[in-house]
PDB file of C-alpha atoms in Angstrom:
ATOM      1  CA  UNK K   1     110.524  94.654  70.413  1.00 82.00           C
ATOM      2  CA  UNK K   2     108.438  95.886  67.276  1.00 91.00           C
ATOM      3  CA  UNK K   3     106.295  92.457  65.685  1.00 93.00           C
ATOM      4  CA  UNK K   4     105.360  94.428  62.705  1.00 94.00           C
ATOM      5  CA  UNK K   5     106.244  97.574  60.376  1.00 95.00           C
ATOM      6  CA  UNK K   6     103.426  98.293  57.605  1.00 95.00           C
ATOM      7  CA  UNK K   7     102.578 101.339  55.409  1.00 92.00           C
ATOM      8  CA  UNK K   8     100.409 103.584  57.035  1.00 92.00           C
ATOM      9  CA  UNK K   9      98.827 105.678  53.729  1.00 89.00           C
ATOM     10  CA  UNK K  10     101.158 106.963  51.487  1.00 90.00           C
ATOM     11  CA  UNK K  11     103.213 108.685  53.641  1.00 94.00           C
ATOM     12  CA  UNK K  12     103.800 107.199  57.728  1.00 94.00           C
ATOM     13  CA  UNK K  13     105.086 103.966  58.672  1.00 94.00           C
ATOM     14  CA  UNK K  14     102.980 101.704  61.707  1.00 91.00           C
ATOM     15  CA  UNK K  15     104.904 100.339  64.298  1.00 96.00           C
ATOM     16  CA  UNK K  16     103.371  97.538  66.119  1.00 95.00           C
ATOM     17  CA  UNK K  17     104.518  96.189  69.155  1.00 94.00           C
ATOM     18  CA  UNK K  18     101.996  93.968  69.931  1.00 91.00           C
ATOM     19  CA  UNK K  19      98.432  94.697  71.672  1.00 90.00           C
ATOM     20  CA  UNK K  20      99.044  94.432  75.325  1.00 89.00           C
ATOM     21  CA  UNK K  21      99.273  97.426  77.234  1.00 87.00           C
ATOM     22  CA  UNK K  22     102.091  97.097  80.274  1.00 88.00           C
ATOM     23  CA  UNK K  23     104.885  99.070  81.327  1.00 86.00           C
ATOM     24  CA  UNK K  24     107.477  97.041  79.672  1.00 87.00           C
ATOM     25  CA  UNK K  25     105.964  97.295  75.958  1.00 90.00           C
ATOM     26  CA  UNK K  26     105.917 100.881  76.303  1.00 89.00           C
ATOM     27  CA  UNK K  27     109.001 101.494  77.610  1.00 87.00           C
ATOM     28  CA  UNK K  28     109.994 100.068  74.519  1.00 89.00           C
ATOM     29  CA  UNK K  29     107.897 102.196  72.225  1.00 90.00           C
ATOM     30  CA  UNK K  30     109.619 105.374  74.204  1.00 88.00           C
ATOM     31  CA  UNK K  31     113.308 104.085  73.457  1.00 88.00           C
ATOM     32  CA  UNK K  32     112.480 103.944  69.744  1.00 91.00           C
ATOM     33  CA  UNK K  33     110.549 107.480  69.150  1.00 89.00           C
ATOM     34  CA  UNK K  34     113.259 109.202  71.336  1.00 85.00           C
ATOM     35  CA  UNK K  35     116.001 107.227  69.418  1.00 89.00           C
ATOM     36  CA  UNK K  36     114.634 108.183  66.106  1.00 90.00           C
ATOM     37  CA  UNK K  37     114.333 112.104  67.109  1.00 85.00           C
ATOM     38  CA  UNK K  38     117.797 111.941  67.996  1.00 86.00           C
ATOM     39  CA  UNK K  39     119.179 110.042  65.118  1.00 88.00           C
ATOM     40  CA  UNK K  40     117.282 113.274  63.204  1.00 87.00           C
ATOM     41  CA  UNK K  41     117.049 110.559  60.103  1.00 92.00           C
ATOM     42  CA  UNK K  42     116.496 112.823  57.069  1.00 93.00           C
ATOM     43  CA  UNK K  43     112.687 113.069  56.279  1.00 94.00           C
ATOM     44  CA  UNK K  44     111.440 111.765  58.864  1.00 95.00           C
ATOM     45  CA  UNK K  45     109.042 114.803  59.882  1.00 92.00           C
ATOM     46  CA  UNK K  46     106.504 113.384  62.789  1.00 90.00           C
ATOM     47  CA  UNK K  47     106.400 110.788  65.363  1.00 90.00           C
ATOM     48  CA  UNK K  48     103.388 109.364  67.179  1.00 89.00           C
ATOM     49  CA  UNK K  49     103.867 107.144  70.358  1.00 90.00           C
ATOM     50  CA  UNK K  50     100.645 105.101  71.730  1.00 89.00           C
ATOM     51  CA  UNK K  51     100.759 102.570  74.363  1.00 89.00           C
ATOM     52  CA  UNK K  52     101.722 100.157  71.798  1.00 92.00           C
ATOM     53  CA  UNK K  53     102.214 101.408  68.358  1.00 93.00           C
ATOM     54  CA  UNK K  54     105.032 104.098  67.254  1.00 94.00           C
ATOM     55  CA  UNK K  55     103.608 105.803  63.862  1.00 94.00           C
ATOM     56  CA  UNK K  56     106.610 107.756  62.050  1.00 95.00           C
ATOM     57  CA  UNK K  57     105.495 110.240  59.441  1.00 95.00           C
ATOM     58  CA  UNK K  58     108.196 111.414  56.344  1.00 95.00           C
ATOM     59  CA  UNK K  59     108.440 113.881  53.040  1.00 95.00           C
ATOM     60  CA  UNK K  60     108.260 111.725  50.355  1.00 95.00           C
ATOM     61  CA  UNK K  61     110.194 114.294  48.214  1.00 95.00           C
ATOM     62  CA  UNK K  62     113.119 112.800  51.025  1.00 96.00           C
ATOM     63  CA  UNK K  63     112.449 109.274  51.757  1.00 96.00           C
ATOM     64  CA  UNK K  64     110.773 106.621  51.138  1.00 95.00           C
ATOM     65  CA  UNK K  65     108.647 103.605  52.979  1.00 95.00           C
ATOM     66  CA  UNK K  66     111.979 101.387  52.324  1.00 95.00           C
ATOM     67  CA  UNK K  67     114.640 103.748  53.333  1.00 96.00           C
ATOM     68  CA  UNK K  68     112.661 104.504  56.425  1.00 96.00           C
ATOM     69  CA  UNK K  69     111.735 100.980  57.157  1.00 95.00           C
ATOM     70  CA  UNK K  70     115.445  99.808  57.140  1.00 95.00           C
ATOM     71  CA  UNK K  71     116.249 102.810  59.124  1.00 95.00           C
ATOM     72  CA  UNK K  72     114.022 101.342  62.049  1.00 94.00           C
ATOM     73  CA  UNK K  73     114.948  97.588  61.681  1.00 92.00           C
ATOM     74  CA  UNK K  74     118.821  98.598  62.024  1.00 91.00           C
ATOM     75  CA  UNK K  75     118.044 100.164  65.461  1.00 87.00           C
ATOM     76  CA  UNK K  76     119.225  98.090  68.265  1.00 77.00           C
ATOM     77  CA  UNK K  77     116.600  98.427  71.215  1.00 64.00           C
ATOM     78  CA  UNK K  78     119.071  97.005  73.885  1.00 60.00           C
ATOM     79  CA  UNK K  79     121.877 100.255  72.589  1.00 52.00           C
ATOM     80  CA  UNK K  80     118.448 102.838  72.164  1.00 50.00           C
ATOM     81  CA  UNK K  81     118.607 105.565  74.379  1.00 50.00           C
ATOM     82  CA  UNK K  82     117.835 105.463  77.341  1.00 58.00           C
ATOM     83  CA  UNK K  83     114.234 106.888  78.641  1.00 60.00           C
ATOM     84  CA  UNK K  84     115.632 109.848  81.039  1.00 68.00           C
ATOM     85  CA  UNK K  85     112.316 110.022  82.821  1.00 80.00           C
ATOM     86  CA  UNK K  86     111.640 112.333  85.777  1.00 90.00           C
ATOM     87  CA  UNK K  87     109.679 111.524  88.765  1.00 94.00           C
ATOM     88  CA  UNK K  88     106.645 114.464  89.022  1.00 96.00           C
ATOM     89  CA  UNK K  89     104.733 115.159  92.139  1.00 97.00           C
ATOM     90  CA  UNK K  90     101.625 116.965  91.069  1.00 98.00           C
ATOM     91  CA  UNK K  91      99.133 118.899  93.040  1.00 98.00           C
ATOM     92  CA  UNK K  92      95.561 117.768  93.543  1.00 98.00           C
ATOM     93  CA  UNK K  93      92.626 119.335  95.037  1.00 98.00           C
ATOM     94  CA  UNK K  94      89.936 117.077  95.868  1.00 97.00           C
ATOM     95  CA  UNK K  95      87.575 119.434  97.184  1.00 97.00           C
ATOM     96  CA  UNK K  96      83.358 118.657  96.324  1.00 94.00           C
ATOM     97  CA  UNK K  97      83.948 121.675  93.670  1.00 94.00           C
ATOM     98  CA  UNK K  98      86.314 119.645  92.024  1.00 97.00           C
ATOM     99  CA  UNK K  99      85.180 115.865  92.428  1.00 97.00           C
ATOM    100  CA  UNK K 100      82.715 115.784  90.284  1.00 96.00           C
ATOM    101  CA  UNK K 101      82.147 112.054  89.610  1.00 97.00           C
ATOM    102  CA  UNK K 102      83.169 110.658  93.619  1.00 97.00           C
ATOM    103  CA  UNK K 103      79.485 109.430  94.235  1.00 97.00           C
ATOM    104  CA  UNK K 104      79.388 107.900  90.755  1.00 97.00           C
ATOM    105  CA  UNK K 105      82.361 106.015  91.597  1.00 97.00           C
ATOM    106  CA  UNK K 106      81.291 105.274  95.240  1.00 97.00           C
ATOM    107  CA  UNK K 107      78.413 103.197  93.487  1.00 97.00           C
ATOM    108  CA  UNK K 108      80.871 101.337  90.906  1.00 96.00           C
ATOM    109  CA  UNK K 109      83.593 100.718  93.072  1.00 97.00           C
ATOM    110  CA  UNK K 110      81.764  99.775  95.877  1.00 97.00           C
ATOM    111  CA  UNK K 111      84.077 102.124  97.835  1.00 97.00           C
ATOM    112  CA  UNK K 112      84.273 105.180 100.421  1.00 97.00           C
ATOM    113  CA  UNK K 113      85.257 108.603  99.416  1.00 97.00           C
ATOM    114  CA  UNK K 114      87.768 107.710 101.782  1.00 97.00           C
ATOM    115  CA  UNK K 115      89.024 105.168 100.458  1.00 97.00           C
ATOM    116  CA  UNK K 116      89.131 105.860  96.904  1.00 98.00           C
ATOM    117  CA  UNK K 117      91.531 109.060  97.409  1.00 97.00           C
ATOM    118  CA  UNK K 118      93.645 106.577  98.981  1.00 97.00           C
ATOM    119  CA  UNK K 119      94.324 104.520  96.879  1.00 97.00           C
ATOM    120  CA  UNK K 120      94.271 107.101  94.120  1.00 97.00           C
ATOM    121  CA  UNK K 121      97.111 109.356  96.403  1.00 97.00           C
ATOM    122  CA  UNK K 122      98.818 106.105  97.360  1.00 96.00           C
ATOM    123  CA  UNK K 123      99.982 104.450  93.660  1.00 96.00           C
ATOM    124  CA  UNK K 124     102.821 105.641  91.475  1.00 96.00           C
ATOM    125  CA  UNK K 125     101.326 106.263  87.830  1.00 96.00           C
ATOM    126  CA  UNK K 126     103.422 105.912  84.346  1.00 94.00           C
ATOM    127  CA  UNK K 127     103.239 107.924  81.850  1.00 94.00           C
ATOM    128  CA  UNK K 128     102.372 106.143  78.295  1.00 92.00           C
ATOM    129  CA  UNK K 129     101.609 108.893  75.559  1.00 90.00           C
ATOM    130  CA  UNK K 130     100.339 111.805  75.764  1.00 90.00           C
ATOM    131  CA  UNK K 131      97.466 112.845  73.207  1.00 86.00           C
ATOM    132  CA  UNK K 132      93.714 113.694  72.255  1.00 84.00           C
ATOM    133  CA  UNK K 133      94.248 117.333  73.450  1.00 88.00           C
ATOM    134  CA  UNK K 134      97.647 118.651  73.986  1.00 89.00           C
ATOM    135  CA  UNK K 135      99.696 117.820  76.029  1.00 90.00           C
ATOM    136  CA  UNK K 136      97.004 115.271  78.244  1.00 93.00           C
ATOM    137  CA  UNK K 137      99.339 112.684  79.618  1.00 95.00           C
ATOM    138  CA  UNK K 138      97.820 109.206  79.730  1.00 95.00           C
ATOM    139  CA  UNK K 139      98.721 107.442  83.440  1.00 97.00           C
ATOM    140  CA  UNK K 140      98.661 103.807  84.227  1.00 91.00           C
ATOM    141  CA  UNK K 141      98.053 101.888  86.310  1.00 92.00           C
ATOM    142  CA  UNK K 142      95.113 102.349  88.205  1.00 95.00           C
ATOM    143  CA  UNK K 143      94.411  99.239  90.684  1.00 93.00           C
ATOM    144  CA  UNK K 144      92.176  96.813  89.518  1.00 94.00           C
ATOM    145  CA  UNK K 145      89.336  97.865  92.125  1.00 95.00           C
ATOM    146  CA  UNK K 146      89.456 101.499  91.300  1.00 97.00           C
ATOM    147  CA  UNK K 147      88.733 100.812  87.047  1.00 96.00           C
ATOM    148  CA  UNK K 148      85.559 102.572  86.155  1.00 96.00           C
ATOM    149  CA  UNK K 149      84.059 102.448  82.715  1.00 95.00           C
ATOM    150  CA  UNK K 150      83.770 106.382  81.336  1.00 95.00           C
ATOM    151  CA  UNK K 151      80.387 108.299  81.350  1.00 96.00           C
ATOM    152  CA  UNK K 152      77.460 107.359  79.440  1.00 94.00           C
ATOM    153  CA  UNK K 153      76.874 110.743  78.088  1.00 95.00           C
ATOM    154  CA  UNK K 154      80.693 112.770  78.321  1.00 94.00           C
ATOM    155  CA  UNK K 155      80.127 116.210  79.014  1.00 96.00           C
ATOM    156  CA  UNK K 156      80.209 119.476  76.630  1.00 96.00           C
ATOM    157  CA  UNK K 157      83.137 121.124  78.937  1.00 96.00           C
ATOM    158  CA  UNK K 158      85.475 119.889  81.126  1.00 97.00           C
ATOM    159  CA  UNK K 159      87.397 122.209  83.408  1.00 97.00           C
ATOM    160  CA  UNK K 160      90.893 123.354  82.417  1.00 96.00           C
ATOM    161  CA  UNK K 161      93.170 121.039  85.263  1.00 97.00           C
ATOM    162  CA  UNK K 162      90.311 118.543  85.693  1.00 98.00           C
ATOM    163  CA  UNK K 163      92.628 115.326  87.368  1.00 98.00           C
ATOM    164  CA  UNK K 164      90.431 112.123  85.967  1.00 97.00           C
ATOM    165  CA  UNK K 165      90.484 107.966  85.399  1.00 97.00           C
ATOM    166  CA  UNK K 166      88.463 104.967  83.656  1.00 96.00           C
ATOM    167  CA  UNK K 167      89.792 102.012  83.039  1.00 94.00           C
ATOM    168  CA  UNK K 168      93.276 101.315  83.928  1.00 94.00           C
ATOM    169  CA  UNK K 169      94.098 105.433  83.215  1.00 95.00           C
ATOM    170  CA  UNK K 170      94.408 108.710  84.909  1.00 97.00           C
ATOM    171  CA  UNK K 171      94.668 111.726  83.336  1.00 96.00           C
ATOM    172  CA  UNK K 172      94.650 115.463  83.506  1.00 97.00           C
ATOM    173  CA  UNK K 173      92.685 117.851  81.142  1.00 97.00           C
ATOM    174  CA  UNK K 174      95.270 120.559  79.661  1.00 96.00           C
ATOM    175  CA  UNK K 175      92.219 122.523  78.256  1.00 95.00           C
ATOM    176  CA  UNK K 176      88.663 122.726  78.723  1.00 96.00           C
ATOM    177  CA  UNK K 177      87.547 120.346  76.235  1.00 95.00           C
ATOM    178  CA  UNK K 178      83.996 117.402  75.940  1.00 95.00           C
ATOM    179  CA  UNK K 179      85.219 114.454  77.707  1.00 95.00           C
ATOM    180  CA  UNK K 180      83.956 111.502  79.699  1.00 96.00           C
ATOM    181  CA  UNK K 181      86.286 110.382  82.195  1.00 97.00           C
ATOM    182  CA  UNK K 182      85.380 110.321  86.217  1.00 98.00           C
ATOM    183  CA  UNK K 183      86.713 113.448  87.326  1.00 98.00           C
ATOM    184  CA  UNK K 184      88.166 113.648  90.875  1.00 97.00           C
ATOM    185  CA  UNK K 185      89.778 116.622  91.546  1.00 98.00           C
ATOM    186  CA  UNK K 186      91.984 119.816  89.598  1.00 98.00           C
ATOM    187  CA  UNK K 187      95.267 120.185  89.401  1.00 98.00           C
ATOM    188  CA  UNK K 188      96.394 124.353  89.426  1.00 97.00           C
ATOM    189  CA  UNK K 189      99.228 123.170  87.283  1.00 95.00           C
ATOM    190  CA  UNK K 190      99.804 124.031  83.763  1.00 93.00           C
ATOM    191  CA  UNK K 191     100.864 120.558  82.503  1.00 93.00           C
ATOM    192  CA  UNK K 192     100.628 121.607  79.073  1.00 93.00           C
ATOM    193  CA  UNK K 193     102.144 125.267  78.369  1.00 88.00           C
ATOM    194  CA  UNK K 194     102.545 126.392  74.614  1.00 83.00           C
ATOM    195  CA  UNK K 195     104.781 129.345  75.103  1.00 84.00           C
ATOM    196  CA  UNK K 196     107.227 127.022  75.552  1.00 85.00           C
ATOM    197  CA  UNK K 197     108.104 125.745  72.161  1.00 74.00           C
ATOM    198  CA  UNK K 198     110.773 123.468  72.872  1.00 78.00           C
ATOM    199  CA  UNK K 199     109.691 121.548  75.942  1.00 83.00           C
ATOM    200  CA  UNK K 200     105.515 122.512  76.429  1.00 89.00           C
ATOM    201  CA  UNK K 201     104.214 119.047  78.249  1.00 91.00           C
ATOM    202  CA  UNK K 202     105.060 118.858  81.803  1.00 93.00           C
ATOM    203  CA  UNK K 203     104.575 115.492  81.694  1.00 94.00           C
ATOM    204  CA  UNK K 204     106.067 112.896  78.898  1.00 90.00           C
ATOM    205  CA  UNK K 205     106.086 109.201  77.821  1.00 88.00           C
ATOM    206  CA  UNK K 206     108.041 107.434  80.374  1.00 88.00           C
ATOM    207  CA  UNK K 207     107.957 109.828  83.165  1.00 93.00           C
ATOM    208  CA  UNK K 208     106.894 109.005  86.437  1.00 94.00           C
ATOM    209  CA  UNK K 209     103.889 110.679  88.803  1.00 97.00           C
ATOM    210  CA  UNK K 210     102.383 110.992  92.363  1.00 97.00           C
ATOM    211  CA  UNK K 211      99.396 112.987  93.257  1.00 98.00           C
ATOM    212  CA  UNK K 212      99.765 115.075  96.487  1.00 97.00           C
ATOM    213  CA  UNK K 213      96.474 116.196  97.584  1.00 97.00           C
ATOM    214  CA  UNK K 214      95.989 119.690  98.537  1.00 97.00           C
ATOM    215  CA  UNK K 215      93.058 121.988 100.606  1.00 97.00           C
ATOM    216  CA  UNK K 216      91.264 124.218  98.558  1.00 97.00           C
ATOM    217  CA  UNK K 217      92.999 127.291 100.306  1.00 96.00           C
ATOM    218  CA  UNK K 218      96.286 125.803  99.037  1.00 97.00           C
ATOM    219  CA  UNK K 219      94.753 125.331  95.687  1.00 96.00           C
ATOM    220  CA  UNK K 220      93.578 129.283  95.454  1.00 95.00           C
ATOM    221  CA  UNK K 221      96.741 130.177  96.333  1.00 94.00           C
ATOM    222  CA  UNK K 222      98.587 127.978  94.358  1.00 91.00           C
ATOM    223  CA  UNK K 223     100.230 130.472  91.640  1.00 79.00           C
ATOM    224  CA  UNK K 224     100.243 133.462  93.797  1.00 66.00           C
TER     225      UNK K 224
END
């Protein structure tokens, strides 16, 4: 359940539902932005998920902080919507041209190559927002013994497909962008596709994935 609703500038209203980061909170967070974008409440014009926080955006020329902030308090989270989430199986190549950061990570975690693909291959991750580059879907939870802090020095480029984690997150880079997360392997999927304008993400808050690895034949011939 939201704790708090404050102004967020002149025009955006801050959802906070509390700092812990879990499944449950989130799930939460989901039911209210998909809720709102389906209630299509006049002037509201943006909505932000995070882990934890839901920040909704409106024309003041429409509505106001008030309006908006009754608008929210009147939902019912138990009669929200629910989250419709899919269950994604995504393609990973693991191959030494793609795991860039495996020794690093043999030193933190104290762990095989082996081992760590495991356990990476072998959880179920959650999608909690997606954000920082388009589309770049944020994936908990990562076992306690495979959390690695990110890089000291992130790099200038970071492949297009690049499948990463620190901390409790995974994640896949939709472009090549800097970035400082341990990468393990490439996905040839386009998780993030901007042609299509009504649905581009692949992945979205609340869905479900699994990482199947594949050889790097498989990955070459992926999209043929």
């Amino acid at each position: 359940m939201i704790k708090n609703i404050s102004n967020l500038g002149d025009a955006a209203l801050y959802c906070d539902f509390g700092i812990e980061v879990n499944k449950s909170i989130n799930s939460q967070v989901i039911k209210y932005f998909k809720t709102i974008k389906e209630k299509k409440f006049e002037g509201i014009n943006n909505l932000t998920p995070s882990y934890n926080k839901l920040i909704i955006s409106y024309d003041l020329k429409k509505t106001n902080f008030k309006e908006v902030k009754k608008f929210v308090e009147n939902i019912d989270a138990k009669d929200s919507s629910d989250i419709n989430s899919k269950k994604l199986e995504i393609p990973v190549c693991c191959h030494e041209n793609f795991s860039m950061d495996i020794k690093r990570l043999e030193e933190i975690l104290k762990l095989s190559r082996e081992k760590i693909l495991e356990n990476f291959l072998n959880n179920e991750y959650f999608c909690y927002m997606t954000g920082f580059i388009a589309g770049m879907p944020f994936l908990g939870d990562l076992d306690d013994n495979m959390r690695a802090q990110r890089l000291e020095t992130p790099r200038v480029k970071v492949p297009k497909g690049s499948v990463a984690l620190t901390e409790q997150f995974a994640n896949i880079y939709t472009f090549e962008s800097p970035g400082g997360w341990n990468i393990l392997g490439n996905t040839p999927l386009d998780v993030f596709d901007s042609s299509k304008e009504d649905k581009p993400n692949l992945i979205n808050p609340g869905d479900t994935v699994i990482f199947k690895e594949i050889t790097l034949d498989q990955y070459k011939n992926y999209n043929e």
